[in-house]
Amino acid sequence: MTGKLFIQLLVNGISIGAVYALIAVGFALVFSVLKFSNFSFGGTISACAFIGFFFQKAFNQPPYWITVLVSSVAGVLIALTVDLLGFNRIRKKNSPKIYYFLSSVVFAIMIEQILTVFYGTQMYAFPSIFATTTLQIGGITFSKLDMTILAIAISLLVILIIIIDKTKLGLAIRAVAINSNTSRLMGINSSVIIVLTFAIAGFLGGITGVMLGQKYSVYASLGPSMMLKGFIASVIGGLGSLGGAIVAAILLGVVEIFATFVFGAEIVPIVLFGIMLIFLLVRPQGIAGRIAEEKA
Amino acid sequence: MSNVVLKTEGISKSFGGVKAVQQFSMELHEHEIKGIIGPNGAGKTTIFNLLSHIILPDEGKIFLLGEDIENKSQEEVAQMGLSRTFQSIRLFAGLNVLDNVKVGLDNEGKYNLFDAMFLTPRRWKEEKRIHNAAMECLTMLNLEKYKDYRSNNLPYGIQRRVEIARAIVSRPKILLLDEPAAGLLPEEVFELIDFIRLIKEKFELSIIVIEHRMDLIMNLCSEILVQDFGKTIACGTPKELQCDPRVLAAYLGEEE
Amino acid sequence: MALLEIRGLNVYYGNIRAIHGIDLDIEEGEITAIIGSNGAGKTTILKAISGMVNRNDSIKFDGVPLSMKPHKVIKKSRICHVPEGRQIFAGLTVEENLLLGAYNNNNKKEIKQLLEEQYDLFPRLRERKNQDAGTLSGGEQQMLAICRGLMSKPRVLLLDEPSLGLAPIIVTEVMKTIQNIRDKGITVVLVEQNAKKSLSICDYAYVVENGRIKLSGTGKEMLNNPEVVEAYLGAACE
Amino acid sequence: MNNYQIGLTILSCVSVITVTGVYALTGLCGMFSLGQAAFMCIGAYGTFMLTRYAGIPLIPAALLGVLAGVIVAWVVGRLTLKLRRDYFALMTVALGQAIPSLVVVFSEYTNGALGFTKIPKVNGLIWITLGITVLVVFCIRNLKYSRYGRMCLALKTDELAAKSFGINVYKLKVKIYILASAIACIAGILFALRNRYIDNTQFNWALSAEMQIFLFFGGSNSLTGAVVSAFVLKMLPNILRNVQLFGVSMQEYRIILYCILVLIILNFRPAGIMGEHELNFRWVSRLTAKIKNASGRNGGKA
Amino acid sequence: GGQANTGGQTGTDQPSQAPSQSQGTQKDLEPIKLGNIQDLTGSASEAGVANAWGVEYAVKMINSQGGINGRMIELYTEDCKNDATEALNAYRKLVDEIGIHALIGPPLSNSAATWKELVEEDQIPCVGHFMDESCTTDENGNVYKYMFLAEPGCIQQSYSIAKFALEKLGIKTAGVLYNTANAFAVAHAKPFMDYINAKGGKIVVEETFSWSDADYSAQAAKVAAANPDAVFLSDYAAQAKLCYQQLREAGYKGIILGANTLALPFPTLVDGEIYDLYFLQNVDMFSEGTDCYDLLQAFFKENPDSTYPKVNACFGYDAVMVMADAMRRAKDPTDGAEVQALLEQTKDVPTSSGPITIDPKTHRPVGMPMYIATYDENNNVKIVDKIFVSEDALK
Ligand SMILES: Nc1ncnc2c1ncn2[C@@H]1O[C@H](COP(=O)(O)OP(=O)(O)OP(=O)(O)O)[C@@H](O)[C@H]1O
Ligand SMILES: Nc1ncnc2c1ncn2[C@@H]1O[C@H](COP(=O)(O)OP(=O)(O)OP(=O)(O)O)[C@@H](O)[C@H]1O
Ligand SMILES: [Mg+2]
Ligand SMILES: [Mg+2]
């Protein structure tokens, strides 16, 4: 492997890692507050990709950012609907966490199925945003789209981290994540914060949907197929930790690209399985998580 | 002097900066009831957790029936004959009272997975034995009328007693009781005192009990350890301690 | 008229009735103590006031019915509940915990001043303001929980077992603080297992048993009540 | 019954068998696995590669196939069951992806994506399947009412307390995981015998998720519920195959309908259809009494 | 009648195909029950729905011309959802519940593979477009007696594009990039490599991916690094689109070859410019006057939403034509064994793709050409060559 190729692969790995990061952060956000892995997120991403596409088509190619905005608003609405129909009653009834998980899996299947039934017969692709798709810098090829996605992902993540770490809203989200009941005593409307968290995740899902739809084409299993990677990244990062999820997602992207290059694509799931196994055995709390020990 | 069944030599445990237990040494004799008292957070429950090997000591040794338990797991310590209850009730909510008590015996049940699935005669025989032993225990403790109740639907005091029943059904040598009287009304406390005396005789137990209810401690224990900030600040018979100024200052409080 | 007027309060946990039609009056500017054995329903009464459990419409604050939503109770009526078992936010720093106490306050200047007040109250917290609150010792956590409550500039402070897990010396300190708080004009409802201590500082006390009020009277009266002595003050040194 | 109905019945029985195993794992022990389909895959491929390439007769090959699953479950279980429960769930997801991809790696033998055929025809498969189904359900029912069942339920509610009664929680979990996986292997073999065609995409995580949905639909604390819902829900899409509603064919919407059904259950009866009830005589008699009661009351009003 | 109404519904909103005159003139003759299993929903429905249309169109036409020797065809369509188990359920239902006499299969090999052994037991002749050779012959070359393919198999198709690349484009080295988890892709990629290696070219790089992969940039980088003269992409359109794009992004500037999945709407999916791309076509859909052109006009008329021609419409039609021809020659068109024997003797049956002759040794057509197409600057399809190559070319 030449140095140039190495750097090229690294660039590719980081680009795909950025996509995983967007998904992983959506996961981690919901996990940190509600303590369950929201599988319906994959469906939300697919649905948003479709909505963005149809919007783009219906309004004869409006400026790109409007499409992204529409799609992310749609993402928020979908997330809120899923919360209302899938999680709200479970939360009210204080049912075990496993029901949230189950409910989200059912939603994942349902959204994918709805999209397949209504739109599965055709293939859809966004019109390209760039006339030429690549850029050469020092012999390394950069895909303009990938760079855009990377930039958007990083800026979104930075904004998100600032919101979470520096604002009052973020403080409230963190407090609810630690203990939603005590947060209510602080005058925080925990339900609103929980719904808001869903909304933020949905917003991310909307943006991710358009990005993914642009990069790959628009199809029903688009979100779900990427979702597992996001899920893995959020776990390796330490369940619920945003920073950890981002680091893990980028690492996952890079590892995946190199493993594919070296071993071939079929082995990658097995390599990933092995890496996860070793990782969890060595560091069960994830990159940034902490172990909550049970007190007798 | 009777045999020492449980002995600790200078065990310590810290959590981060908190020195929960420091240099704790003690001997428990056969048929003895020992009390541990001390303010909240003094490390009493932590001592129980160390003895039952739920957590491991940072230093020091624990001898159970003369054997060093350093390399034993929590399960093995339990199998050696040390049983305990928990400060907050930890009955198995999914099981009824009878099954809860049976769990205390299940690990020693002498039939395997195959017998269980294919209902071999061995399984019937053993199940019968387990059933009888559990029922015997419940009857002895006057709990048989609750046997089909879901454990979480029972009154608090009954739950406490079921917990004790579950802990002694496997005939352990040593029983650790963590605040058994918590949440009981004053009359119930006196019932509990008789109850503990009863099981001690019937099951030939050696008991350590943690309690904040002085009436229980003073009535039951032959010796009391007073813990504060992880250290043993006093040790003696109930009579001696009742007027010990250190104990008054740290735990019982000054009389006005 | 009492500041908080409770008439016929009922609380159910599922099918279990925890509070059986209780009447309570909490006078402005006083310390009202509630004592009782484990599981008597003391915590539940406080939770009913702050809206943490579903209850019937039986509480009036300043003559108007009190909201049943916790975030509204604290925002509109400035009733602050310092919950049992401290429940500080482990993972957040001491200062962040305090800021959460002033969540509904948007006046930055005032928040700053409130912070200073708390740090003056317990200088130990100032030393540790950037420490993860989860690593504080139990006593420090309790101080933090009380200060977090005071950050909301409450009219009524509901304290649930503030001396739990504290060394006797610190208990004395906390009790003194509670008296100071009262002297500032804040109404305090104090739930304690440590009956002797709480009875000696309170103005008025209720004894709860099995979800019902069993006795009530001024602190002094209660301390001398033989029933109370037998059941709650224990047979200490005679 | 014609062949078509027999085929569907076999398919439903296969789902009952797997869900019964999942019940032991999730319902009894509280371990959430999204990788049981991988064991179906191991059982099916293991067995029929042996019959095809090593010429081993079906029954010994099937035993070896199950053994392969047992070994994998043993290794994976030993490594992951000490981890926290959510990590275990995650690892099973990863396992569920890794095993089918092994099928592709060994395309030379498994025929990879083209699908594996030449699976021997077994006469009277329906009877064998029914027999195995009854046996498996019987065994797991017995398991529930044995010391193992109690210990599992104990460790599900409170691992720490379970340990303090001498229960080796870790070993017990490994045992049950192996048991559930062996059952999944058997289901996989029957599945292959029924279809006489297998490929890797059939054993993806959606199948594992389906098993969990069946379990929770019926009630994760009720074996009866799990068995009934596994059978009915597997059958349902095929019953709905040509049903028309308001002039629209339901065929395309059947999975959506079925998701809605599950969501309704999750929202309004989270304990599942059966809750914690098991089908036994006491329950049946109580139910009839209730019905009698209710009708009696209505009669009184009228 | 009535049974046809429920059985023949496909779930899509096409009108029912119940024969209108079955009772009137030919009272004594029972209709012929023809099964049709297609991917009406699921990820392959794009092809499946068009295929189903072709089948229905052909049946309608035959019935309106008086049926098969006076017997009407009753069509029963089932959905296999691109899922092997569903395919088998559909098959069992048609055979056991409806009692079909013959079966038209889907273009996807995985579904057809589930019943390739069963049709023999049930004596149901099956004609379809399952291109993978393993659906018609096993690995020892023995035919599955009741399975018949109505278009050139994967081997012949891949040979065609390989031959074109070697002879017309003059390539020396080639690479492949394909989906190992997709039967279609594997069945194309392997013969392509064989042909190139056997005929003086060299395969310098072989890269793969599978369904669960969503990104192929590592593979693309590797192919670009090897820089062969041409790269053969083998998978469905969605994946091929990404392969193409990422290959170009990785800096690969050479020729890209593809299977017929790179036909329209491929260019509408791709970001950026398309150049040096050659792909396979079964028919010339763009020249007026051909049978398939006319058929596709009918397709457009009945499906006004369609924006581009779908060769699958022709496939469905062709399969019915081949089946109908054998049935016409049969004494009893409902006798599976007889129809099977006659299908083996299929010779020059006119279809929309030209005359079909089936080789009894392989049950695959012989002598059918493949077309090579490319896209011009406006992304319009341009047929550039017509290749005749036999699947025995390397033997
Ligand atoms: N697992 C743990 N992790 C961190 N700190 C712990 C842990 N267990 C106990 N501690 C700390 O150790 C100290 C002693 O706790 P312990 O539970 O033993 O007290 P105790 O004497 O039983 O008090 P109480 O009377 O309230 O039950 C406390 O400060 C407690 O917070
Ligand atoms: N979440 C709950 N679900 C069901 N029952 C509950 C719940 N919380 C409290 N209870 C029950 O309500 C009754 C009153 O409980 P509460 O916590 O108010 O008592 P308390 O007086 O504060 O006791 P303690 O001194 O232990 O704090 C008890 O019997 C308790 O078991
Ligand atoms: Mg304790
Ligand atoms: Mg309380």
Short mmCIF file of N, CA, C and O in Angstrom, two decimals, chain A residues 20-60:
data_model
loop_
_atom_site.label_atom_id
_atom_site.label_comp_id
_atom_site.label_asym_id
_atom_site.label_seq_id
_atom_site.Cartn_x
_atom_site.Cartn_y
_atom_site.Cartn_z
N TYR A 20 -21.75 7.80 9.67
CA TYR A 20 -22.08 6.98 10.84
C TYR A 20 -22.25 7.85 12.07
O TYR A 20 -23.10 7.61 12.91
N ALA A 21 -21.41 8.88 12.15
CA ALA A 21 -21.45 9.74 13.33
C ALA A 21 -22.79 10.43 13.46
O ALA A 21 -23.37 10.51 14.54
N LEU A 22 -23.30 10.91 12.31
CA LEU A 22 -24.62 11.56 12.36
C LEU A 22 -25.67 10.61 12.92
O LEU A 22 -26.51 10.98 13.73
N ILE A 23 -25.61 9.36 12.44
CA ILE A 23 -26.60 8.38 12.89
C ILE A 23 -26.34 8.03 14.36
O ILE A 23 -27.27 7.99 15.17
N ALA A 24 -25.08 7.81 14.67
CA ALA A 24 -24.73 7.40 16.04
C ALA A 24 -25.13 8.45 17.05
O ALA A 24 -25.59 8.13 18.15
N VAL A 25 -24.99 9.72 16.65
CA VAL A 25 -25.34 10.78 17.59
C VAL A 25 -26.85 10.80 17.82
O VAL A 25 -27.32 10.96 18.94
N GLY A 26 -27.61 10.58 16.75
CA GLY A 26 -29.05 10.48 16.91
C GLY A 26 -29.42 9.39 17.89
O GLY A 26 -30.29 9.54 18.74
N PHE A 27 -28.71 8.26 17.76
CA PHE A 27 -28.91 7.15 18.68
C PHE A 27 -28.53 7.53 20.10
O PHE A 27 -29.29 7.34 21.04
N ALA A 28 -27.32 8.06 20.22
CA ALA A 28 -26.76 8.33 21.55
C ALA A 28 -27.61 9.34 22.30
O ALA A 28 -27.81 9.23 23.50
N LEU A 29 -28.14 10.31 21.54
CA LEU A 29 -28.96 11.34 22.17
C LEU A 29 -30.18 10.72 22.82
O LEU A 29 -30.47 10.96 24.00
N VAL A 30 -30.89 9.90 22.05
CA VAL A 30 -32.09 9.28 22.60
C VAL A 30 -31.71 8.31 23.70
O VAL A 30 -32.35 8.25 24.74
N PHE A 31 -30.61 7.59 23.48
CA PHE A 31 -30.22 6.63 24.51
C PHE A 31 -29.90 7.34 25.82
O PHE A 31 -30.27 6.88 26.90
N SER A 32 -29.20 8.47 25.70
CA SER A 32 -28.75 9.10 26.94
C SER A 32 -29.94 9.55 27.79
O SER A 32 -29.88 9.52 28.99
N VAL A 33 -31.00 9.97 27.12
CA VAL A 33 -32.14 10.45 27.89
C VAL A 33 -33.08 9.32 28.26
O VAL A 33 -33.58 9.24 29.37
N LEU A 34 -33.35 8.44 27.31
CA LEU A 34 -34.39 7.43 27.54
C LEU A 34 -33.86 6.05 27.81
O LEU A 34 -34.61 5.14 28.11
N LYS A 35 -32.54 5.86 27.68
CA LYS A 35 -31.91 4.59 28.00
C LYS A 35 -32.43 3.42 27.16
O LYS A 35 -32.63 2.32 27.65
N PHE A 36 -32.67 3.69 25.89
CA PHE A 36 -32.94 2.56 25.01
C PHE A 36 -32.47 2.92 23.60
O PHE A 36 -32.34 4.09 23.27
N SER A 37 -32.19 1.91 22.81
CA SER A 37 -31.70 2.15 21.46
C SER A 37 -32.88 2.28 20.51
O SER A 37 -33.64 1.35 20.34
N ASN A 38 -32.97 3.43 19.92
CA ASN A 38 -34.14 3.73 19.11
C ASN A 38 -33.95 3.26 17.68
O ASN A 38 -33.45 3.99 16.84
N PHE A 39 -34.37 2.03 17.40
CA PHE A 39 -34.17 1.49 16.07
C PHE A 39 -35.02 2.17 15.01
O PHE A 39 -34.71 2.10 13.84
N SER A 40 -36.10 2.83 15.43
CA SER A 40 -36.95 3.46 14.43
C SER A 40 -36.23 4.60 13.72
O SER A 40 -36.68 5.09 12.70
N PHE A 41 -35.09 4.98 14.27
CA PHE A 41 -34.31 6.07 13.68
C PHE A 41 -33.96 5.77 12.22
O PHE A 41 -33.98 6.66 11.37
N GLY A 42 -33.65 4.51 11.93
CA GLY A 42 -33.32 4.12 10.56
C GLY A 42 -34.48 4.42 9.62
O GLY A 42 -34.30 4.97 8.53
N GLY A 43 -35.69 4.08 10.07
CA GLY A 43 -36.87 4.34 9.27
C GLY A 43 -37.07 5.83 9.05
O GLY A 43 -37.38 6.28 7.95
N THR A 44 -36.83 6.60 10.13
CA THR A 44 -36.96 8.05 10.02
C THR A 44 -36.04 8.59 8.93
O THR A 44 -36.43 9.43 8.13
N ILE A 45 -34.82 8.06 8.91
CA ILE A 45 -33.85 8.53 7.92
C ILE A 45 -34.36 8.25 6.51
O ILE A 45 -34.36 9.12 5.64
N SER A 46 -34.81 7.01 6.28
CA SER A 46 -35.33 6.67 4.95
C SER A 46 -36.48 7.58 4.57
O SER A 46 -36.53 8.13 3.47
N ALA A 47 -37.42 7.72 5.51
CA ALA A 47 -38.61 8.51 5.21
C ALA A 47 -38.21 9.93 4.85
O ALA A 47 -38.74 10.52 3.91
N CYS A 48 -37.24 10.47 5.59
CA CYS A 48 -36.81 11.84 5.31
C CYS A 48 -36.14 11.95 3.95
O CYS A 48 -36.29 12.95 3.25
N ALA A 49 -35.40 10.93 3.60
CA ALA A 49 -34.77 10.94 2.28
C ALA A 49 -35.85 11.04 1.20
O ALA A 49 -35.74 11.83 0.26
N PHE A 50 -36.91 10.25 1.38
CA PHE A 50 -38.00 10.29 0.41
C PHE A 50 -38.69 11.65 0.39
O PHE A 50 -38.95 12.21 -0.67
N ILE A 51 -38.97 12.16 1.57
CA ILE A 51 -39.67 13.43 1.65
C ILE A 51 -38.84 14.53 0.99
O ILE A 51 -39.34 15.31 0.19
N GLY A 52 -37.54 14.54 1.30
CA GLY A 52 -36.66 15.51 0.67
C GLY A 52 -36.70 15.38 -0.84
O GLY A 52 -36.81 16.38 -1.58
N PHE A 53 -36.66 14.14 -1.30
CA PHE A 53 -36.65 13.92 -2.74
C PHE A 53 -37.92 14.44 -3.40
O PHE A 53 -37.88 15.15 -4.40
N PHE A 54 -39.06 14.08 -2.79
CA PHE A 54 -40.31 14.48 -3.42
C PHE A 54 -40.51 15.99 -3.35
O PHE A 54 -41.08 16.59 -4.26
N PHE A 55 -40.03 16.57 -2.29
CA PHE A 55 -40.11 18.03 -2.19
C PHE A 55 -39.30 18.66 -3.32
O PHE A 55 -39.77 19.54 -4.03
N GLN A 56 -38.09 18.15 -3.47
CA GLN A 56 -37.19 18.66 -4.50
C GLN A 56 -37.86 18.58 -5.88
O GLN A 56 -37.78 19.48 -6.69
N LYS A 57 -38.54 17.45 -6.09
CA LYS A 57 -39.15 17.22 -7.38
C LYS A 57 -40.38 18.11 -7.56
O LYS A 57 -40.57 18.71 -8.62
N ALA A 58 -41.19 18.17 -6.52
CA ALA A 58 -42.45 18.88 -6.64
C ALA A 58 -42.24 20.37 -6.86
O ALA A 58 -42.98 21.00 -7.59
N PHE A 59 -41.21 20.93 -6.25
CA PHE A 59 -41.02 22.36 -6.36
C PHE A 59 -39.91 22.72 -7.32
O PHE A 59 -39.30 23.77 -7.22
N ASN A 60 -39.67 21.77 -8.24
CA ASN A 60 -38.75 22.08 -9.32
C ASN A 60 -37.39 22.59 -8.83
O ASN A 60 -36.94 23.66 -9.16
#
